[in-house]
CSV table of C-alpha atoms in Angstrom, one decimal:
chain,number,residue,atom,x,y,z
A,1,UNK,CA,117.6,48.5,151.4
A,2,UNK,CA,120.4,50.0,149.1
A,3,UNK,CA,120.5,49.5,145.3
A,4,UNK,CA,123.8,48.6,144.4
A,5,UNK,CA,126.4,51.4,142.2
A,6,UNK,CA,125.2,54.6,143.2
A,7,UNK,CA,124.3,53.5,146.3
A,8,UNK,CA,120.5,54.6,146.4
A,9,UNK,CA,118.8,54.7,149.5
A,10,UNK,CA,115.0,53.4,149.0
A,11,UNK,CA,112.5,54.1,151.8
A,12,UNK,CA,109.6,52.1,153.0
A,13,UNK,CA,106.3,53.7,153.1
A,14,UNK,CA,106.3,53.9,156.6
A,15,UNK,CA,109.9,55.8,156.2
A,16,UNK,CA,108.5,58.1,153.8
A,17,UNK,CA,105.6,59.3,156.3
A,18,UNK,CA,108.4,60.2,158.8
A,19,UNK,CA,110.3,62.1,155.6
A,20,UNK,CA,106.8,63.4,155.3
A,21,UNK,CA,106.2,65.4,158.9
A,22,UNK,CA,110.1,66.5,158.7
A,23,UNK,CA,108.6,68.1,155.0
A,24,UNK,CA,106.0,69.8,156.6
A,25,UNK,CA,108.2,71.5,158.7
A,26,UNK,CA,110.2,72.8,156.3
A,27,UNK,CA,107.3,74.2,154.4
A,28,UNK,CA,105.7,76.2,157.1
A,29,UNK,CA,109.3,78.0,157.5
A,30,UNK,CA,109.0,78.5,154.3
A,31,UNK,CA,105.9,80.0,154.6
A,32,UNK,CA,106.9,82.0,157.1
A,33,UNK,CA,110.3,83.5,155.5
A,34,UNK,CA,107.7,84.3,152.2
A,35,UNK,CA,105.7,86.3,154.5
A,36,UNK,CA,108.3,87.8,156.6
A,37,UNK,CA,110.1,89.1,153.1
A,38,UNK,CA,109.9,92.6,152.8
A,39,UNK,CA,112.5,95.8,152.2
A,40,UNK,CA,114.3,96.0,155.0
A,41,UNK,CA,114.3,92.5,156.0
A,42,UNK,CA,117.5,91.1,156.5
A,43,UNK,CA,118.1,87.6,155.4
A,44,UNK,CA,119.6,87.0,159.4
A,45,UNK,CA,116.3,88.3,159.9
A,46,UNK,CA,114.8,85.3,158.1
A,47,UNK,CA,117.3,82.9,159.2
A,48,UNK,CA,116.0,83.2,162.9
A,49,UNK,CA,112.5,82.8,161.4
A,50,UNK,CA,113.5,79.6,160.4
A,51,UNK,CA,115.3,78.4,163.4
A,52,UNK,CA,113.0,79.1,165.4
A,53,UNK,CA,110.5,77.4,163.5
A,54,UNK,CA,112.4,74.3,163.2
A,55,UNK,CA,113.0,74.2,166.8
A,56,UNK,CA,109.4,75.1,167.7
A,57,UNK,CA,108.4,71.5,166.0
A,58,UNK,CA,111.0,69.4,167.5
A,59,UNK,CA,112.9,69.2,164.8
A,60,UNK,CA,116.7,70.2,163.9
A,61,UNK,CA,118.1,72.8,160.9
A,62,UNK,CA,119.3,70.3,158.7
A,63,UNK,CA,122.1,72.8,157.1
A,64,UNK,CA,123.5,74.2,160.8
A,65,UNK,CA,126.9,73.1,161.5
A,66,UNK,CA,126.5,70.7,157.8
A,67,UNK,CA,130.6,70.7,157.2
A,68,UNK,CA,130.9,74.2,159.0
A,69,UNK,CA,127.6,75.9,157.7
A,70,UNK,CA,126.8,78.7,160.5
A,71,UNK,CA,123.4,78.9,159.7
A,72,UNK,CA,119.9,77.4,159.5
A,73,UNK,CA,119.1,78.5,155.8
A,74,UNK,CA,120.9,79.9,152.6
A,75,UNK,CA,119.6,83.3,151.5
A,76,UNK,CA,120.7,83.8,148.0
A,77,UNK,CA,120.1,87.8,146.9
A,78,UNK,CA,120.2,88.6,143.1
A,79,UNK,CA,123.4,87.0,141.8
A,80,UNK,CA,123.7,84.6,144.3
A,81,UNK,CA,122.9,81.6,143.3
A,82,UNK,CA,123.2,79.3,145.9
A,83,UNK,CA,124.4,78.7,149.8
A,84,UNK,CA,124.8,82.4,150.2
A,85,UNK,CA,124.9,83.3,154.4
A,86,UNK,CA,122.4,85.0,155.9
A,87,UNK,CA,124.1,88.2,157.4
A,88,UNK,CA,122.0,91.3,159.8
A,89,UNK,CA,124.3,93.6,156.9
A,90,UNK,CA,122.6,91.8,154.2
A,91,UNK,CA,119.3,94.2,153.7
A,92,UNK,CA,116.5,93.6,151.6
A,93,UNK,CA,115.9,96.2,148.8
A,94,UNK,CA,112.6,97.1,147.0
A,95,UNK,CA,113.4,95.1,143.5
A,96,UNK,CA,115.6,91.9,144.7
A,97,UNK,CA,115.0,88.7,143.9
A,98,UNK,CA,115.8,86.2,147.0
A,99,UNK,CA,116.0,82.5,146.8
A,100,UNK,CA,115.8,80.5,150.4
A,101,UNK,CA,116.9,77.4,150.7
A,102,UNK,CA,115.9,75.1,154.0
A,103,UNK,CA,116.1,71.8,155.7
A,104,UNK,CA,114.9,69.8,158.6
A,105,UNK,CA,115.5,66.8,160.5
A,106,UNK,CA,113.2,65.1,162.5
A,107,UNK,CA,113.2,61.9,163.8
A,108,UNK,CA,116.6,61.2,162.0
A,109,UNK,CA,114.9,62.0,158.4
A,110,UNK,CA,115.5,65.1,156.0
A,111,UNK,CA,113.2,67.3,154.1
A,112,UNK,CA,114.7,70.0,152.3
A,113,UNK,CA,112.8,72.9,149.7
A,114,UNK,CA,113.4,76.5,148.2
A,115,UNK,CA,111.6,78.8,147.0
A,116,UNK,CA,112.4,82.4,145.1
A,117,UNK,CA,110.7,85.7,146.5
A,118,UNK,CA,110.3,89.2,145.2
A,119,UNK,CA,111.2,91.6,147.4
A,120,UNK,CA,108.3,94.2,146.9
A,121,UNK,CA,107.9,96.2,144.0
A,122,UNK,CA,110.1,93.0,141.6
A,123,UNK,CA,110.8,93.8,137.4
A,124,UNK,CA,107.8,91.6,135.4
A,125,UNK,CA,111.2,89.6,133.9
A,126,UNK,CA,112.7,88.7,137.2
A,127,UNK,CA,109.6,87.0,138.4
A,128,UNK,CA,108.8,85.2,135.2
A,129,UNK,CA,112.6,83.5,135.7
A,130,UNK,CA,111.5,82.5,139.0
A,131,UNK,CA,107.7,81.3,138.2
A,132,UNK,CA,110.1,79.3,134.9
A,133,UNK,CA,112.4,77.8,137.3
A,134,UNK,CA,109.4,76.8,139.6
A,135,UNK,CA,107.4,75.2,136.2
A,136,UNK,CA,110.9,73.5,135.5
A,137,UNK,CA,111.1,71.9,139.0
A,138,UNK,CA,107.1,70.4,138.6
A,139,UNK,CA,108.0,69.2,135.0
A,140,UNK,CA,110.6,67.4,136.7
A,141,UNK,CA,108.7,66.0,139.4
A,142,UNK,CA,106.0,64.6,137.0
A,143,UNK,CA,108.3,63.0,134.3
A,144,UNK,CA,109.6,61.1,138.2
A,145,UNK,CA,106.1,59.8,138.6
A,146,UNK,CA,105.0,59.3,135.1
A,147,UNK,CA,108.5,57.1,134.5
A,148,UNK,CA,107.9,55.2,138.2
A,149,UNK,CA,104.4,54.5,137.2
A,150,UNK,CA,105.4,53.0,133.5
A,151,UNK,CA,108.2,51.1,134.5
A,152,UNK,CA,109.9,52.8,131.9
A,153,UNK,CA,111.3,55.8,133.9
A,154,UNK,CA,115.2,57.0,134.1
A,155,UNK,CA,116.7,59.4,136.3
A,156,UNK,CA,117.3,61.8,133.2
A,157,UNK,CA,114.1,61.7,132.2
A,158,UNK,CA,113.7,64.2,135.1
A,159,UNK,CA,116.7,66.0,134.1
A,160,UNK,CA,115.5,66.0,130.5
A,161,UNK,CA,112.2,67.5,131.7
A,162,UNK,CA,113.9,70.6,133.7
A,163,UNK,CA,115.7,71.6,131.1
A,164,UNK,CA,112.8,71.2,127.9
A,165,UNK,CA,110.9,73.6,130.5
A,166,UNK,CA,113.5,76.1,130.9
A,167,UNK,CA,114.4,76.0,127.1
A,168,UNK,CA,110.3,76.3,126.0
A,169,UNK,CA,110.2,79.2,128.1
A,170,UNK,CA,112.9,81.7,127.0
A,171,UNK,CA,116.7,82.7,126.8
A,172,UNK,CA,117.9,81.5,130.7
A,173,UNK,CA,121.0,80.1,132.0
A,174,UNK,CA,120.7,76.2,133.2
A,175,UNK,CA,123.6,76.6,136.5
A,176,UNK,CA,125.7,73.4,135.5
A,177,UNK,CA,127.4,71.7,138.2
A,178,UNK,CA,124.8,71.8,140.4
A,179,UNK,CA,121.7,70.0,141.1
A,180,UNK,CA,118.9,67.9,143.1
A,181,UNK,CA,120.2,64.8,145.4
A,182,UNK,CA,118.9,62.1,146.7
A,183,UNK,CA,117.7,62.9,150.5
A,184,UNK,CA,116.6,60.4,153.2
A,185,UNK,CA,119.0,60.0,156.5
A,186,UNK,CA,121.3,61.9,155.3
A,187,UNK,CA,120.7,65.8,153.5
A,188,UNK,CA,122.6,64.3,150.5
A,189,UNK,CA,122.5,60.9,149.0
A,190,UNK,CA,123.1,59.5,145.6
A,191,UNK,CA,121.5,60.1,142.9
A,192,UNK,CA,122.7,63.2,141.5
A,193,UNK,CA,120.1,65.1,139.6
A,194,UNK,CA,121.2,67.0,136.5
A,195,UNK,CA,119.0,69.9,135.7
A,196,UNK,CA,119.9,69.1,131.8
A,197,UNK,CA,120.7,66.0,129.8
A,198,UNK,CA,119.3,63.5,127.8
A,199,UNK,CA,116.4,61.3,128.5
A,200,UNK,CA,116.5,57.7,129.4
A,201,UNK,CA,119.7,57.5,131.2
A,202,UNK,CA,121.0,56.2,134.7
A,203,UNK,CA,119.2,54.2,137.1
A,204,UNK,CA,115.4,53.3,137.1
A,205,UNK,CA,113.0,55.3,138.8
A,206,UNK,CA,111.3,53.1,141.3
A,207,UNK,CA,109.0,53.1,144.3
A,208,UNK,CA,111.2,53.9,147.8
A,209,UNK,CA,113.1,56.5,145.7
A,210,UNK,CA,113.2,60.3,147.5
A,211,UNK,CA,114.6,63.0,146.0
A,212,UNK,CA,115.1,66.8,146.1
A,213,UNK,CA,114.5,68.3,142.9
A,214,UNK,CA,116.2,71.8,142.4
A,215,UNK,CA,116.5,73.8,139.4
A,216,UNK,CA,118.8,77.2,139.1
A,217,UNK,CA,118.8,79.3,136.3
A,218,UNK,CA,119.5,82.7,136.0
A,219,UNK,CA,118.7,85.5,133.6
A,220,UNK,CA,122.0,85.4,131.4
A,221,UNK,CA,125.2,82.9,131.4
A,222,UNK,CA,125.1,79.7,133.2
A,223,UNK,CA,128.3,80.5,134.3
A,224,UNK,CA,129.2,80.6,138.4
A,225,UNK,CA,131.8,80.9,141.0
A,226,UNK,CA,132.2,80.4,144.6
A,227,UNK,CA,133.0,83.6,146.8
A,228,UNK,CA,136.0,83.8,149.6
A,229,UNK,CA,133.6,82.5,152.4
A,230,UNK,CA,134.0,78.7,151.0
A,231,UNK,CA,129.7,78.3,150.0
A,232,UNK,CA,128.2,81.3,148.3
A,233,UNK,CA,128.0,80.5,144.6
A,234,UNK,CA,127.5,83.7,142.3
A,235,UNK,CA,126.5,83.9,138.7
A,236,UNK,CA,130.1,85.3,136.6
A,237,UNK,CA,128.1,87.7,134.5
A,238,UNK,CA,126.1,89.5,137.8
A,239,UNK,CA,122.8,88.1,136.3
A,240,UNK,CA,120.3,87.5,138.8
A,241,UNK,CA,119.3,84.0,139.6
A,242,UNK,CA,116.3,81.8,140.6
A,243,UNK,CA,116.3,78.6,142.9
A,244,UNK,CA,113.6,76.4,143.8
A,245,UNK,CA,113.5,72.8,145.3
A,246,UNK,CA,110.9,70.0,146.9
A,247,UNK,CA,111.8,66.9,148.9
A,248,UNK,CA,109.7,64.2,146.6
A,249,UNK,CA,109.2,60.7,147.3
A,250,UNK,CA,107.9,57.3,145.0
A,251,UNK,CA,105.8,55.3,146.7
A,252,UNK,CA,103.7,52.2,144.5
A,253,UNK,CA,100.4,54.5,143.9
A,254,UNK,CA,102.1,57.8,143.0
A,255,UNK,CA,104.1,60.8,143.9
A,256,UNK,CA,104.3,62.3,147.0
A,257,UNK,CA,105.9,66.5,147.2
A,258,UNK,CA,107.1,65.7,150.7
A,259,UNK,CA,108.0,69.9,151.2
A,260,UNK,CA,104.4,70.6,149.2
A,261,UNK,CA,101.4,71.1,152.1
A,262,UNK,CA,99.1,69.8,149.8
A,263,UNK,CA,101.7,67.0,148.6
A,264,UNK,CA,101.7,68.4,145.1
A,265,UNK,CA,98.1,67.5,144.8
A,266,UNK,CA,97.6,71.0,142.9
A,267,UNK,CA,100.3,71.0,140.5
A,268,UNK,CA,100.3,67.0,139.9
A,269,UNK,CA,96.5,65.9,140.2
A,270,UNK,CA,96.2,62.2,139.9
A,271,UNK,CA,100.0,61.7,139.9
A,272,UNK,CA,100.1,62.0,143.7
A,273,UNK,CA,99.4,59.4,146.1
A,274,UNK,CA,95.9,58.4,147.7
A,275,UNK,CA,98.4,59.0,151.5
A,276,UNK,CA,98.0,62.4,150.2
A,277,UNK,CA,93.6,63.2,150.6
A,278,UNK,CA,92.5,64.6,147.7
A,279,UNK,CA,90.7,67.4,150.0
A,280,UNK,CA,94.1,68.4,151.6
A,281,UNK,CA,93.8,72.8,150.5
A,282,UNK,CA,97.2,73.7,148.5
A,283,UNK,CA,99.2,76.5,149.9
């Protein structure tokens, strides 16, 4: 079933347990890339971490081959911002800040999550931007399931709840232009999801809705530009930059973090569904 306009993709339950084990996937490459992140790492390095983990599961890289994409995961360094190309020149230095971006399909459904790493020994500053960004994203996420649950809820509430995070917490960049998706069987569907605006705009938030929530926000302007190679997006100023993103799904009872392992049970309590036990461990 489609809703009409923006042409929104809602997903049975049943279709939102399959988005669910392509999620998990996703998060335990994840897991593995955070682990494997170390000076002298480099992000090809990770890259064939991922694929190979992907694989391993059955499962497909969701951004391989997506309108030319050569690889199975973006590894943004510093400035990046976004969709940066994992290279074997590409090194990782004591002090960088790395966001990885990742997808999966399995079954003919996506998940898709990021997360922001220090490499080593990281500046205090650097990682609050990146725990901010991560607050952001959760904000975000609850403001979904608190607007599903009143009947109430707009797609900018979420938007509107980013971007009060980002401004309570300091003096960052909000990247504009750039945002979460709606994510199902295909990487990206409608809705666009600002990471700014004002509340209580655009369609309803309602149960069968999945969506990938992603804020980016870097250390000084908000300001970006794409590189030569066609995909990797760099802040104008140099400023470093943050990324972080979960797959999240509305189902009748709750929220579901689809790229969470414990379904966003830690961060969301109640607000998550009873498919996700209540005994699951987080991360």
């Amino acid at each position: 079933m489609r809703r009409p306009q923006l042409d929104i993709q809602l997903k049975t339950p049943e279709q939102i347990e399959k988005m669910r084990a392509a999620g998990l996937v996703v998060a335990e490459a994840l897991r593995r890339m955070r682990e494997a992140v170390a000076p002298g790492v480099s992000t090809a390095d990770l890259d064939a971490i991922a694929e190979s983990t992907i694989r391993e599961a059955g499962a497909t890289p969701s951004f391989k081959g997506y309108h030319g994409y050569p690889a199975s995961i973006c590894s943004s360094v510093n400035e990046q911002v976004v969709h940066a190309i994992p290279a074997p020149t590409q090194v990782l230095r004591e002090g960088d800040l790395i966001s990885i971006d990742c997808g999966a399909i399995l079954d003919g459904w996506h998940g898709d999550a990021a997360i922001t790493v220090g490499v080593g020994d990281v500046d205090p500053a650097l990682l609050k931007m990146a725990a901010v960004a991560e607050d952001a994203m959760w904000a975000g996420i609850a403001a979904a399931a608190r607007g599903a649950a009143s009947g109430r809820g707009r797609l900018t509430d979420i938007s509107h709840a980013v971007e009060d995070a980002v401004r309570r917490a300091g003096r960052y960049g909000i990247v504009d232009g750039y945002g979460g998706h709606g994510i199902g069987t295909e990487m990206h569907q409608d809705p666009h999801v600002l990471n700014h605006g004002r509340p209580g705009k655009g369609p309803r938030l309602v149960t069968g809705m999945a969506l990938a929530i992603e804020p980016m926000i870097t250390m000084g302007s908000p300001r970006t530009a794409e590189l030569a190679d066609g995909w990797t997006v760099v802040t104008r100023d140099g400023s470093v930059a943050a990324h972080v993103e979960h797959t999240m799904a509305l189902l009748p009872d709750g929220v579901w973090v689809l790229t969470a392992e414990d379904g966003g049970r830690a961060r969301l309590g109640d607000l998550v569904t009873a498919r996700q036990p209540a005994d699951t461990p987080a991360p």
